[in-house]
Amino acid sequence: SNPEKRAIVPAGAFIPPPKVDSAVLRLNIPKTPKFTPADEKLFFKTVKAAFGQRRKTLANGLSNGFPQIGKTRIKEILLQCGFPETVRGETLSIPDFIKISENLK
């Protein structure tokens, strides 16, 4: 989406008030997606595995999500894609995940 900040809601508008202000966002969804993975099902399975366990490296998350591939092969795939084996999912972009999912195939 293309997010657009519409308003700031002060902390005092909530009971109990949080320690931060909030923002109201409008998410403008484009008619055509910016990115299209070749295998959408595999792409979403890859992303889900990457974020399935908190604070795990991507290699650990993917090895749990794709046990048939094995952790050693997953580390090789990450290196082939240009990522260190210690990379975490939250640091990657959508095109990065597309690249990884296509290499997992």
Coordinates of N, CA and C in Angstrom, one line a residue:
S1 N 0.8 -1.2 0.0 CA 0.0 0.0 0.0 C 0.9 1.2 0.0
N2 N 0.2 2.3 -0.2 CA 0.9 3.6 -0.1 C 0.3 4.4 1.1
P3 N 1.0 4.3 2.2 CA 0.4 4.9 3.5 C 0.4 6.4 3.4
E4 N -0.6 7.0 4.0 CA -0.7 8.5 4.1 C -1.2 8.8 5.5
K5 N -0.4 9.6 6.2 CA -0.7 10.0 7.6 C -1.9 11.1 7.5
R6 N -3.0 10.8 8.2 CA -4.2 11.6 8.1 C -4.3 12.5 9.4
A7 N -3.9 12.0 10.5 CA -4.1 12.8 11.8 C -3.3 12.2 12.9
I8 N -3.0 13.0 13.9 CA -2.3 12.6 15.1 C -3.4 12.6 16.2
V9 N -3.4 11.5 17.0 CA -4.3 11.4 18.1 C -3.5 11.4 19.4
P10 N -3.7 12.5 20.2 CA -2.9 12.6 21.4 C -3.2 11.5 22.4
A11 N -2.2 11.2 23.2 CA -2.3 10.1 24.2 C -3.4 10.3 25.1
G12 N -3.8 11.6 25.4 CA -4.9 11.9 26.3 C -6.3 11.5 25.8
A13 N -6.3 11.1 24.5 CA -7.6 10.7 24.0 C -8.0 9.3 24.4
F14 N -7.1 8.6 25.0 CA -7.3 7.2 25.4 C -7.4 7.1 26.9
I15 N -8.1 6.1 27.4 CA -8.2 5.8 28.8 C -7.8 4.4 29.0
P16 N -6.8 4.0 29.8 CA -5.8 4.9 30.3 C -4.9 5.4 29.2
P17 N -4.3 6.6 29.3 CA -3.5 7.2 28.2 C -2.2 6.4 28.1
P18 N -1.8 6.1 26.8 CA -0.5 5.5 26.6 C 0.6 6.5 26.8
K19 N 1.8 6.1 26.7 CA 2.9 7.0 26.8 C 3.3 7.7 25.5
V20 N 2.6 7.4 24.4 CA 2.9 7.9 23.1 C 1.6 8.4 22.4
D21 N 1.8 9.3 21.5 CA 0.7 9.7 20.6 C 0.5 8.6 19.6
S22 N -0.7 8.6 19.0 CA -1.0 7.7 17.9 C -1.2 8.4 16.6
A23 N -1.2 7.7 15.5 CA -1.5 8.3 14.2 C -2.6 7.5 13.5
V24 N -3.4 8.3 12.7 CA -4.4 7.6 11.9 C -3.8 7.6 10.5
L25 N -3.8 6.4 9.9 CA -3.2 6.3 8.6 C -4.3 5.9 7.6
R26 N -4.1 6.3 6.4 CA -5.0 5.8 5.3 C -4.0 4.9 4.4
L27 N -4.4 3.7 4.1 CA -3.7 2.8 3.3 C -4.3 2.8 1.9
N28 N -3.6 3.4 0.9 CA -4.1 3.4 -0.4 C -3.6 2.2 -1.2
I29 N -4.5 1.3 -1.5 CA -4.1 0.1 -2.2 C -4.1 0.3 -3.7
P30 N -2.9 0.1 -4.3 CA -2.9 0.2 -5.8 C -3.7 -0.8 -6.5
K31 N -4.2 -0.5 -7.7 CA -5.0 -1.5 -8.4 C -4.2 -2.7 -8.9
T32 N -2.9 -2.5 -9.2 CA -2.0 -3.6 -9.5 C -0.9 -3.7 -8.5
P33 N -0.5 -4.9 -8.1 CA 0.5 -5.0 -7.1 C 1.9 -4.6 -7.7
K34 N 2.7 -4.0 -6.8 CA 4.1 -3.6 -7.2 C 5.0 -4.8 -7.4
F35 N 4.7 -5.9 -6.7 CA 5.6 -7.1 -6.8 C 4.7 -8.3 -7.0
T36 N 5.1 -9.2 -7.9 CA 4.3 -10.4 -8.1 C 5.2 -11.6 -8.1
P37 N 5.2 -12.4 -7.0 CA 6.0 -13.6 -6.9 C 5.5 -14.6 -7.9
A38 N 6.5 -15.4 -8.5 CA 6.1 -16.5 -9.4 C 5.2 -17.5 -8.8
D39 N 5.5 -17.9 -7.5 CA 4.7 -18.8 -6.8 C 4.2 -18.1 -5.5
E40 N 3.0 -17.6 -5.6 CA 2.5 -16.8 -4.4 C 2.3 -17.6 -3.2
K41 N 1.9 -18.8 -3.3 CA 1.7 -19.7 -2.2 C 3.0 -20.0 -1.4
L42 N 4.1 -20.2 -2.2 CA 5.4 -20.5 -1.6 C 5.9 -19.2 -1.0
F43 N 5.7 -18.0 -1.6 CA 6.1 -16.7 -1.1 C 5.5 -16.5 0.3
F44 N 4.2 -16.7 0.4 CA 3.5 -16.5 1.7 C 4.0 -17.5 2.8
K45 N 4.3 -18.7 2.3 CA 4.8 -19.7 3.3 C 6.1 -19.3 3.8
T46 N 7.0 -18.8 2.9 CA 8.3 -18.3 3.3 C 8.2 -17.2 4.3
V47 N 7.4 -16.2 4.0 CA 7.2 -15.0 4.9 C 6.7 -15.5 6.3
K48 N 5.7 -16.4 6.2 CA 5.1 -16.9 7.5 C 6.2 -17.7 8.3
A49 N 7.0 -18.5 7.7 CA 8.1 -19.2 8.4 C 9.1 -18.2 8.9
A50 N 9.4 -17.1 8.2 CA 10.4 -16.1 8.6 C 9.9 -15.4 9.9
F51 N 8.6 -15.2 10.0 CA 8.1 -14.4 11.2 C 7.4 -15.3 12.2
G52 N 7.4 -16.6 12.0 CA 6.7 -17.5 12.8 C 7.2 -17.6 14.3
Q53 N 8.4 -17.4 14.5 CA 9.0 -17.5 15.8 C 9.8 -16.2 16.1
R54 N 9.5 -15.6 17.1 CA 10.1 -14.3 17.5 C 11.6 -14.4 17.7
R55 N 12.3 -13.4 17.2 CA 13.7 -13.2 17.5 C 14.6 -14.3 16.9
K56 N 14.1 -15.1 16.0 CA 14.9 -16.1 15.4 C 15.6 -15.6 14.1
T57 N 16.7 -16.1 13.8 CA 17.3 -15.7 12.5 C 16.5 -16.3 11.4
L58 N 16.6 -15.8 10.2 CA 15.9 -16.3 9.1 C 16.1 -17.7 8.8
A59 N 17.4 -18.1 9.0 CA 17.8 -19.5 8.7 C 17.0 -20.5 9.7
N60 N 16.9 -20.1 11.0 CA 16.2 -20.9 11.9 C 14.7 -20.9 11.6
G61 N 14.1 -19.8 11.3 CA 12.7 -19.7 11.0 C 12.4 -20.6 9.7
L62 N 13.2 -20.4 8.7 CA 12.9 -21.2 7.5 C 13.2 -22.7 7.7
S63 N 14.1 -23.0 8.5 CA 14.4 -24.5 8.7 C 13.2 -25.1 9.5
N64 N 12.5 -24.3 10.3 CA 11.3 -24.8 11.0 C 10.2 -24.9 10.0
G65 N 10.1 -23.9 9.1 CA 9.0 -23.9 8.2 C 9.1 -24.8 7.0
F66 N 10.4 -25.2 6.7 CA 10.7 -26.1 5.6 C 11.7 -27.2 6.1
P67 N 11.2 -28.0 7.0 CA 12.1 -29.0 7.5 C 12.7 -30.0 6.5
Q68 N 12.0 -30.2 5.4 CA 12.4 -31.1 4.3 C 13.6 -30.6 3.6
I69 N 13.9 -29.3 3.6 CA 15.1 -28.7 3.0 C 16.3 -28.8 3.8
G70 N 16.2 -28.6 5.1 CA 17.3 -28.7 6.0 C 18.0 -27.4 6.2
K71 N 18.5 -27.2 7.4 CA 19.1 -25.9 7.8 C 20.4 -25.6 7.0
T72 N 21.2 -26.6 6.7 CA 22.4 -26.4 6.0 C 22.1 -25.9 4.6
R73 N 21.2 -26.5 3.9 CA 20.8 -26.1 2.5 C 20.1 -24.7 2.6
I74 N 19.4 -24.4 3.6 CA 18.7 -23.0 3.7 C 19.8 -22.0 3.9
K75 N 20.8 -22.3 4.7 CA 22.0 -21.3 4.8 C 22.7 -21.1 3.5
E76 N 22.8 -22.1 2.7 CA 23.4 -22.0 1.4 C 22.6 -21.1 0.5
I77 N 21.3 -21.3 0.5 CA 20.3 -20.5 -0.3 C 20.4 -19.0 0.1
L78 N 20.5 -18.8 1.4 CA 20.6 -17.4 1.9 C 21.9 -16.7 1.3
L79 N 23.0 -17.5 1.4 CA 24.2 -17.0 0.9 C 24.2 -16.7 -0.6
Q80 N 23.5 -17.7 -1.3 CA 23.4 -17.5 -2.8 C 22.6 -16.3 -3.1
C81 N 21.6 -15.9 -2.3 CA 20.8 -14.7 -2.5 C 21.5 -13.5 -2.0
G82 N 22.6 -13.6 -1.4 CA 23.4 -12.4 -1.0 C 23.2 -12.0 0.4
F83 N 22.6 -12.9 1.3 CA 22.3 -12.5 2.6 C 23.2 -13.4 3.6
P84 N 23.7 -12.8 4.7 CA 24.4 -13.6 5.7 C 23.5 -14.6 6.3
E85 N 24.0 -15.7 6.8 CA 23.2 -16.7 7.4 C 22.6 -16.2 8.8
T86 N 23.1 -15.0 9.3 CA 22.6 -14.5 10.5 C 21.5 -13.4 10.3
V87 N 21.1 -13.2 9.0 CA 20.1 -12.2 8.7 C 18.7 -12.5 9.4
R88 N 18.0 -11.5 9.8 CA 16.7 -11.7 10.4 C 15.6 -11.2 9.4
G89 N 14.5 -11.8 9.4 CA 13.4 -11.5 8.5 C 13.0 -10.0 8.5
E90 N 13.0 -9.4 9.6 CA 12.5 -8.0 9.7 C 13.4 -7.0 8.9
T91 N 14.6 -7.4 8.5 CA 15.5 -6.5 7.8 C 15.3 -6.6 6.3
L92 N 14.5 -7.6 5.8 CA 14.4 -7.8 4.4 C 13.2 -7.1 3.8
S93 N 13.2 -6.9 2.5 CA 12.2 -6.3 1.7 C 11.3 -7.4 1.1
I94 N 10.2 -6.9 0.5 CA 9.4 -7.9 -0.3 C 10.2 -8.5 -1.4
P95 N 10.9 -7.7 -2.2 CA 11.7 -8.4 -3.3 C 12.7 -9.4 -2.8
D96 N 13.3 -9.1 -1.6 CA 14.2 -10.1 -1.0 C 13.5 -11.4 -0.7
F97 N 12.3 -11.3 -0.1 CA 11.5 -12.5 0.2 C 11.1 -13.3 -1.1
I98 N 10.8 -12.5 -2.1 CA 10.5 -13.2 -3.4 C 11.7 -13.9 -3.9
K99 N 12.9 -13.3 -3.8 CA 14.1 -14.0 -4.3 C 14.4 -15.2 -3.5
I100 N 14.2 -15.2 -2.2 CA 14.5 -16.3 -1.3 C 13.5 -17.4 -1.6
S101 N 12.2 -17.1 -1.7 CA 11.2 -18.1 -2.0 C 11.4 -18.8 -3.3
E102 N 11.8 -18.0 -4.3 CA 12.1 -18.6 -5.6 C 13.3 -19.6 -5.6
N103 N 14.2 -19.3 -4.7 CA 15.4 -20.2 -4.5 C 15.1 -21.4 -3.7
L104 N 14.1 -21.3 -2.8 CA 13.6 -22.4 -2.0 C 12.9 -23.5 -2.9
K105 N 12.4 -23.1 -4.0 CA 11.7 -24.0 -4.9 C 12.7 -25.0 -5.5

